[in-house]
Amino acid sequence: QVQLQESGPGLVKPSQTLSLTCTVSGGSISSGSYYWSWIRQPAGKGLEWIGRIYTSGSTNYNPSLKSRVTISVDTSKNQFSLKLSSVTAADTAVYYCARDREYSSSSVGMDVWGQGTTVTVSS
Amino acid sequence: SSELTQDPAVSVALGQTVRITCQGDSLRSYYASWYQQKPGQAPVLVIYGKNNRPSGIPDRFSGSSSGNTASLTITGAQAEDEADYYCNSRDSSGNLVVFGGGTKLTVL
């Protein structure tokens, strides 16, 4: 049973870089054909996809965040990470990591989620 | 702005059937997946593909699609189904991921 766990600072100062890590347990991050995604949710609002990384290391990013986002993978640690630069209060949210599965060429779904971690941007 | 559009809120009487819809051009090419999110919890995948339920999801949840609209149907809604529901798919290019704005389901 694959499980995901987010970790990182809960408080980040404006203009600094938010850094989070998602640790995969119960399976190898390199096995299977999965994308590994980051999603965020401001309080009281909907889900926003941030970006994803494939096991090969290729990435896709939300165009609205692309200039500030970097997602990387460390297969030796079974982890993938998110860096979001130049943060503002608008980046305050619960951040989730998730396994993004392609069931077929026309069917995708995020079948495993972390519990989420709250990040507040404030001085 | 989201490329998938959902009604903000829907209500259903206990035991009745409710349909939650998701509209977007990309749904002509890609199936939507559906997530249930209860307060303070992470989303849970309830439907993916044409009409597939992950293990542990009750069979009162079903999915369908027609044209640019995907639907999640709950047949015989229970009190525990009260939650926010999100659809998710690829964007029109097929390279990116998009979420709908979410639908708050109230079970009366």
mmCIF file of C-alpha atoms in Angstrom:
data_model
loop_
_atom_site.group_PDB
_atom_site.id
_atom_site.type_symbol
_atom_site.label_atom_id
_atom_site.label_comp_id
_atom_site.label_asym_id
_atom_site.label_seq_id
_atom_site.Cartn_x
_atom_site.Cartn_y
_atom_site.Cartn_z
ATOM 1 C CA GLN A 1 0.000 0.000 0.000
ATOM 2 C CA VAL A 2 1.733 3.132 -1.243
ATOM 3 C CA GLN A 3 1.551 6.106 1.089
ATOM 4 C CA LEU A 4 2.679 9.689 0.634
ATOM 5 C CA GLN A 5 3.802 12.164 3.292
ATOM 6 C CA GLU A 6 4.529 15.844 2.784
ATOM 7 C CA SER A 7 7.125 17.628 4.879
ATOM 8 C CA GLY A 8 8.625 21.092 5.046
ATOM 9 C CA PRO A 9 8.399 24.455 6.798
ATOM 10 C CA GLY A 10 4.947 25.589 7.770
ATOM 11 C CA LEU A 11 5.899 29.256 7.632
ATOM 12 C CA VAL A 12 7.721 31.019 4.811
ATOM 13 C CA LYS A 13 8.543 34.710 4.549
ATOM 14 C CA PRO A 14 7.354 36.751 1.553
ATOM 15 C CA SER A 15 9.771 36.774 -1.402
ATOM 16 C CA GLN A 16 11.473 33.613 -0.162
ATOM 17 C CA THR A 17 11.313 30.114 -1.626
ATOM 18 C CA LEU A 18 8.839 27.527 -0.407
ATOM 19 C CA SER A 19 10.357 24.042 -0.298
ATOM 20 C CA LEU A 20 8.399 20.852 0.320
ATOM 21 C CA THR A 21 9.238 17.186 0.058
ATOM 22 C CA CYS A 22 6.942 14.228 -0.497
ATOM 23 C CA THR A 23 8.197 10.879 0.774
ATOM 24 C CA VAL A 24 6.832 7.753 -0.866
ATOM 25 C CA SER A 25 6.544 4.646 1.290
ATOM 26 C CA GLY A 26 5.245 1.161 0.590
ATOM 27 C CA GLY A 27 6.592 1.135 -2.953
ATOM 28 C CA SER A 28 9.310 2.494 -5.196
ATOM 29 C CA ILE A 29 8.859 5.908 -6.782
ATOM 30 C CA SER A 30 10.572 4.495 -9.861
ATOM 31 C CA SER A 31 8.300 1.506 -10.382
ATOM 32 C CA GLY A 32 5.327 1.668 -12.678
ATOM 33 C CA SER A 33 4.304 4.424 -15.042
ATOM 34 C CA TYR A 34 3.296 7.168 -12.687
ATOM 35 C CA TYR A 35 3.450 10.892 -12.543
ATOM 36 C CA TRP A 36 3.985 12.486 -9.147
ATOM 37 C CA SER A 37 2.013 15.677 -8.675
ATOM 38 C CA TRP A 38 1.769 18.658 -6.382
ATOM 39 C CA ILE A 39 -1.620 20.281 -5.761
ATOM 40 C CA ARG A 40 -2.548 23.132 -3.436
ATOM 41 C CA GLN A 41 -5.729 24.416 -1.869
ATOM 42 C CA PRO A 42 -6.108 27.858 -0.266
ATOM 43 C CA ALA A 43 -8.421 27.895 2.722
ATOM 44 C CA GLY A 44 -12.042 27.670 1.606
ATOM 45 C CA LYS A 45 -11.130 27.385 -2.056
ATOM 46 C CA GLY A 46 -10.720 24.692 -4.691
ATOM 47 C CA LEU A 47 -7.865 22.491 -5.777
ATOM 48 C CA GLU A 48 -5.126 23.933 -7.962
ATOM 49 C CA TRP A 49 -2.700 21.685 -9.793
ATOM 50 C CA ILE A 50 0.879 22.971 -9.494
ATOM 51 C CA GLY A 51 2.822 20.501 -11.570
ATOM 52 C CA ARG A 52 4.092 16.955 -11.887
ATOM 53 C CA ILE A 53 7.165 14.891 -12.580
ATOM 54 C CA TYR A 54 7.430 11.570 -14.352
ATOM 55 C CA THR A 55 9.683 8.808 -13.146
ATOM 56 C CA SER A 56 12.014 9.669 -16.041
ATOM 57 C CA GLY A 57 12.389 13.174 -14.629
ATOM 58 C CA SER A 58 10.303 14.992 -17.234
ATOM 59 C CA THR A 59 8.056 17.698 -15.825
ATOM 60 C CA ASN A 60 4.850 19.590 -16.597
ATOM 61 C CA TYR A 61 3.844 22.777 -14.809
ATOM 62 C CA ASN A 62 0.720 24.873 -14.434
ATOM 63 C CA PRO A 63 1.311 27.792 -16.818
ATOM 64 C CA SER A 64 0.166 30.268 -14.168
ATOM 65 C CA LEU A 65 2.976 29.139 -11.830
ATOM 66 C CA LYS A 66 5.565 27.858 -14.295
ATOM 67 C CA SER A 67 7.998 30.746 -13.895
ATOM 68 C CA ARG A 68 8.284 30.106 -10.142
ATOM 69 C CA VAL A 69 8.013 26.312 -9.843
ATOM 70 C CA THR A 70 10.568 23.538 -9.888
ATOM 71 C CA ILE A 71 9.692 19.905 -9.208
ATOM 72 C CA SER A 72 12.453 17.336 -8.848
ATOM 73 C CA VAL A 73 12.805 13.692 -7.889
ATOM 74 C CA ASP A 74 15.347 11.844 -5.767
ATOM 75 C CA THR A 75 14.889 8.160 -6.490
ATOM 76 C CA SER A 76 17.577 7.159 -3.964
ATOM 77 C CA LYS A 77 15.464 8.649 -1.176
ATOM 78 C CA ASN A 78 12.107 7.723 -2.747
ATOM 79 C CA GLN A 79 11.115 11.392 -2.637
ATOM 80 C CA PHE A 80 10.007 14.168 -4.915
ATOM 81 C CA SER A 81 10.143 17.840 -4.099
ATOM 82 C CA LEU A 82 8.532 21.187 -4.824
ATOM 83 C CA LYS A 83 10.206 24.574 -4.876
ATOM 84 C CA LEU A 84 8.109 27.704 -5.346
ATOM 85 C CA SER A 85 10.061 30.928 -5.497
ATOM 86 C CA SER A 86 9.155 34.532 -4.737
ATOM 87 C CA VAL A 87 6.189 33.592 -2.610
ATOM 88 C CA THR A 88 3.477 36.006 -1.515
ATOM 89 C CA ALA A 89 0.497 35.719 0.786
ATOM 90 C CA ALA A 90 -1.454 34.340 -2.182
ATOM 91 C CA ASP A 91 0.659 31.190 -1.966
ATOM 92 C CA THR A 92 -0.681 30.400 1.507
ATOM 93 C CA ALA A 93 -2.456 27.059 1.182
ATOM 94 C CA VAL A 94 -2.579 23.401 2.069
ATOM 95 C CA TYR A 95 -0.129 21.638 -0.222
ATOM 96 C CA TYR A 96 -0.756 18.044 -1.260
ATOM 97 C CA CYS A 97 1.378 15.547 -3.088
ATOM 98 C CA ALA A 98 -0.324 12.803 -5.079
ATOM 99 C CA ARG A 99 0.367 9.872 -7.359
ATOM 100 C CA ASP A 100 -0.977 10.660 -10.800
ATOM 101 C CA ARG A 101 -1.829 7.535 -12.717
ATOM 102 C CA GLU A 102 -2.519 7.099 -16.421
ATOM 103 C CA TYR A 103 -4.980 4.256 -16.660
ATOM 104 C CA SER A 104 -5.091 4.650 -20.435
ATOM 105 C CA SER A 105 -4.329 7.290 -23.067
ATOM 106 C CA SER A 106 -7.650 8.957 -22.251
ATOM 107 C CA SER A 107 -7.993 8.269 -18.548
ATOM 108 C CA VAL A 108 -6.024 9.677 -15.643
ATOM 109 C CA GLY A 109 -6.561 9.890 -11.923
ATOM 110 C CA MET A 110 -4.750 10.718 -8.706
ATOM 111 C CA ASP A 111 -5.214 7.539 -6.722
ATOM 112 C CA VAL A 112 -2.944 8.172 -3.745
ATOM 113 C CA TRP A 113 -2.719 11.448 -1.809
ATOM 114 C CA GLY A 114 -0.688 12.712 1.073
ATOM 115 C CA GLN A 115 -2.506 14.141 4.069
ATOM 116 C CA GLY A 116 -1.479 17.667 3.113
ATOM 117 C CA THR A 117 0.681 20.250 4.821
ATOM 118 C CA THR A 118 -0.272 23.832 5.579
ATOM 119 C CA VAL A 119 2.110 26.514 4.417
ATOM 120 C CA THR A 120 1.609 30.101 5.506
ATOM 121 C CA VAL A 121 3.422 32.968 3.840
ATOM 122 C CA SER A 122 3.897 35.745 6.349
ATOM 123 C CA SER A 123 6.616 37.952 7.747
ATOM 124 C CA SER B 1 -9.152 30.145 -14.562
ATOM 125 C CA SER B 2 -10.210 26.484 -14.612
ATOM 126 C CA GLU B 3 -10.924 24.831 -17.940
ATOM 127 C CA LEU B 4 -13.430 22.561 -16.236
ATOM 128 C CA THR B 5 -16.703 24.063 -14.998
ATOM 129 C CA GLN B 6 -18.795 22.723 -12.127
ATOM 130 C CA ASP B 7 -21.893 24.017 -10.383
ATOM 131 C CA PRO B 8 -20.813 25.487 -7.030
ATOM 132 C CA ALA B 9 -23.476 23.742 -4.984
ATOM 133 C CA VAL B 10 -25.997 20.926 -5.283
ATOM 134 C CA SER B 11 -28.381 19.426 -2.750
ATOM 135 C CA VAL B 12 -30.141 16.081 -2.551
ATOM 136 C CA ALA B 13 -32.634 14.503 -0.198
ATOM 137 C CA LEU B 14 -31.397 11.538 1.783
ATOM 138 C CA GLY B 15 -31.753 8.354 -0.258
ATOM 139 C CA GLN B 16 -32.394 10.145 -3.528
ATOM 140 C CA THR B 17 -30.219 10.319 -6.645
ATOM 141 C CA VAL B 18 -28.042 13.287 -7.504
ATOM 142 C CA ARG B 19 -25.938 14.114 -10.541
ATOM 143 C CA ILE B 20 -22.924 16.404 -10.386
ATOM 144 C CA THR B 21 -21.650 17.682 -13.704
ATOM 145 C CA CYS B 22 -18.358 18.912 -15.111
ATOM 146 C CA GLN B 23 -18.042 20.697 -18.448
ATOM 147 C CA GLY B 24 -14.997 21.373 -20.571
ATOM 148 C CA ASP B 25 -13.744 21.043 -24.116
ATOM 149 C CA SER B 26 -11.016 18.598 -23.092
ATOM 150 C CA LEU B 27 -13.709 16.158 -21.951
ATOM 151 C CA ARG B 28 -14.458 15.419 -25.595
ATOM 152 C CA SER B 29 -11.085 13.644 -25.668
ATOM 153 C CA TYR B 30 -10.371 12.648 -22.081
ATOM 154 C CA TYR B 31 -12.398 11.095 -19.315
ATOM 155 C CA ALA B 32 -12.853 12.995 -16.089
ATOM 156 C CA SER B 33 -11.871 11.562 -12.765
ATOM 157 C CA TRP B 34 -13.824 12.512 -9.661
ATOM 158 C CA TYR B 35 -12.720 13.202 -6.094
ATOM 159 C CA GLN B 36 -14.593 13.466 -2.832
ATOM 160 C CA GLN B 37 -13.184 15.802 -0.198
ATOM 161 C CA LYS B 38 -14.540 16.095 3.320
ATOM 162 C CA PRO B 39 -13.574 18.977 5.635
ATOM 163 C CA GLY B 40 -10.010 18.764 6.854
ATOM 164 C CA GLN B 41 -9.223 15.725 4.726
ATOM 165 C CA ALA B 42 -7.326 15.039 1.540
ATOM 166 C CA PRO B 43 -9.331 14.326 -1.607
ATOM 167 C CA VAL B 44 -10.213 10.716 -2.368
ATOM 168 C CA LEU B 45 -10.543 9.332 -5.895
ATOM 169 C CA VAL B 46 -14.045 7.919 -6.365
ATOM 170 C CA ILE B 47 -14.360 7.517 -10.148
ATOM 171 C CA TYR B 48 -11.855 7.298 -13.004
ATOM 172 C CA GLY B 49 -12.071 6.447 -16.657
ATOM 173 C CA LYS B 50 -15.309 5.563 -18.356
ATOM 174 C CA ASN B 51 -16.905 4.415 -15.089
ATOM 175 C CA ASN B 52 -14.416 2.776 -12.747
ATOM 176 C CA ARG B 53 -14.381 2.789 -8.972
ATOM 177 C CA PRO B 54 -11.224 2.268 -6.928
ATOM 178 C CA SER B 55 -11.358 -0.461 -4.341
ATOM 179 C CA GLY B 56 -13.460 0.520 -1.349
ATOM 180 C CA ILE B 57 -15.673 3.048 -3.125
ATOM 181 C CA PRO B 58 -19.373 2.170 -2.780
ATOM 182 C CA ASP B 59 -21.209 1.166 -5.936
ATOM 183 C CA ARG B 60 -23.721 3.972 -5.463
ATOM 184 C CA PHE B 61 -21.068 6.167 -7.106
ATOM 185 C CA SER B 62 -20.982 6.027 -10.897
ATOM 186 C CA GLY B 63 -19.616 8.090 -13.750
ATOM 187 C CA SER B 64 -20.692 8.888 -17.288
ATOM 188 C CA SER B 65 -19.754 11.180 -20.120
ATOM 189 C CA SER B 66 -21.416 12.755 -23.137
ATOM 190 C CA GLY B 67 -19.806 15.285 -25.436
ATOM 191 C CA ASN B 68 -18.084 17.942 -23.341
ATOM 192 C CA THR B 69 -19.848 16.962 -20.111
ATOM 193 C CA ALA B 70 -18.863 14.405 -17.500
ATOM 194 C CA SER B 71 -21.200 13.418 -14.699
ATOM 195 C CA LEU B 72 -20.858 11.852 -11.294
ATOM 196 C CA THR B 73 -24.047 10.184 -10.098
ATOM 197 C CA ILE B 74 -24.757 9.122 -6.540
ATOM 198 C CA THR B 75 -27.698 6.734 -6.434
ATOM 199 C CA GLY B 76 -29.271 6.660 -2.994
ATOM 200 C CA ALA B 77 -27.256 9.452 -1.396
ATOM 201 C CA GLN B 78 -26.212 8.902 2.202
ATOM 202 C CA ALA B 79 -25.461 11.440 4.898
ATOM 203 C CA GLU B 80 -21.769 10.565 4.680
ATOM 204 C CA ASP B 81 -21.728 11.594 1.016
ATOM 205 C CA GLU B 82 -22.016 15.243 2.016
ATOM 206 C CA ALA B 83 -18.724 16.675 0.804
ATOM 207 C CA ASP B 84 -17.027 18.704 -1.893
ATOM 208 C CA TYR B 85 -16.617 16.957 -5.228
ATOM 209 C CA TYR B 86 -14.000 17.843 -7.825
ATOM 210 C CA CYS B 87 -13.552 16.699 -11.395
ATOM 211 C CA ASN B 88 -10.117 16.446 -12.947
ATOM 212 C CA SER B 89 -8.745 15.689 -16.363
ATOM 213 C CA ARG B 90 -6.140 16.824 -18.829
ATOM 214 C CA ASP B 91 -6.352 20.176 -20.544
ATOM 215 C CA SER B 92 -7.080 20.466 -24.242
ATOM 216 C CA SER B 93 -3.404 20.040 -25.135
ATOM 217 C CA GLY B 94 -3.269 16.766 -23.233
ATOM 218 C CA ASN B 95 -0.089 17.764 -21.448
ATOM 219 C CA LEU B 96 -1.401 19.496 -18.355
ATOM 220 C CA VAL B 97 -3.764 18.668 -15.518
ATOM 221 C CA VAL B 98 -6.839 20.707 -14.626
ATOM 222 C CA PHE B 99 -9.375 20.609 -11.828
ATOM 223 C CA GLY B 100 -12.917 21.849 -11.845
ATOM 224 C CA GLY B 101 -13.869 24.482 -9.308
ATOM 225 C CA GLY B 102 -15.663 21.955 -7.125
ATOM 226 C CA THR B 103 -19.273 21.261 -6.161
ATOM 227 C CA LYS B 104 -20.456 21.337 -2.577
ATOM 228 C CA LEU B 105 -22.987 18.545 -2.075
ATOM 229 C CA THR B 106 -25.508 18.918 0.729
ATOM 230 C CA VAL B 107 -27.553 15.894 1.778
ATOM 231 C CA LEU B 108 -30.873 17.056 3.241
#
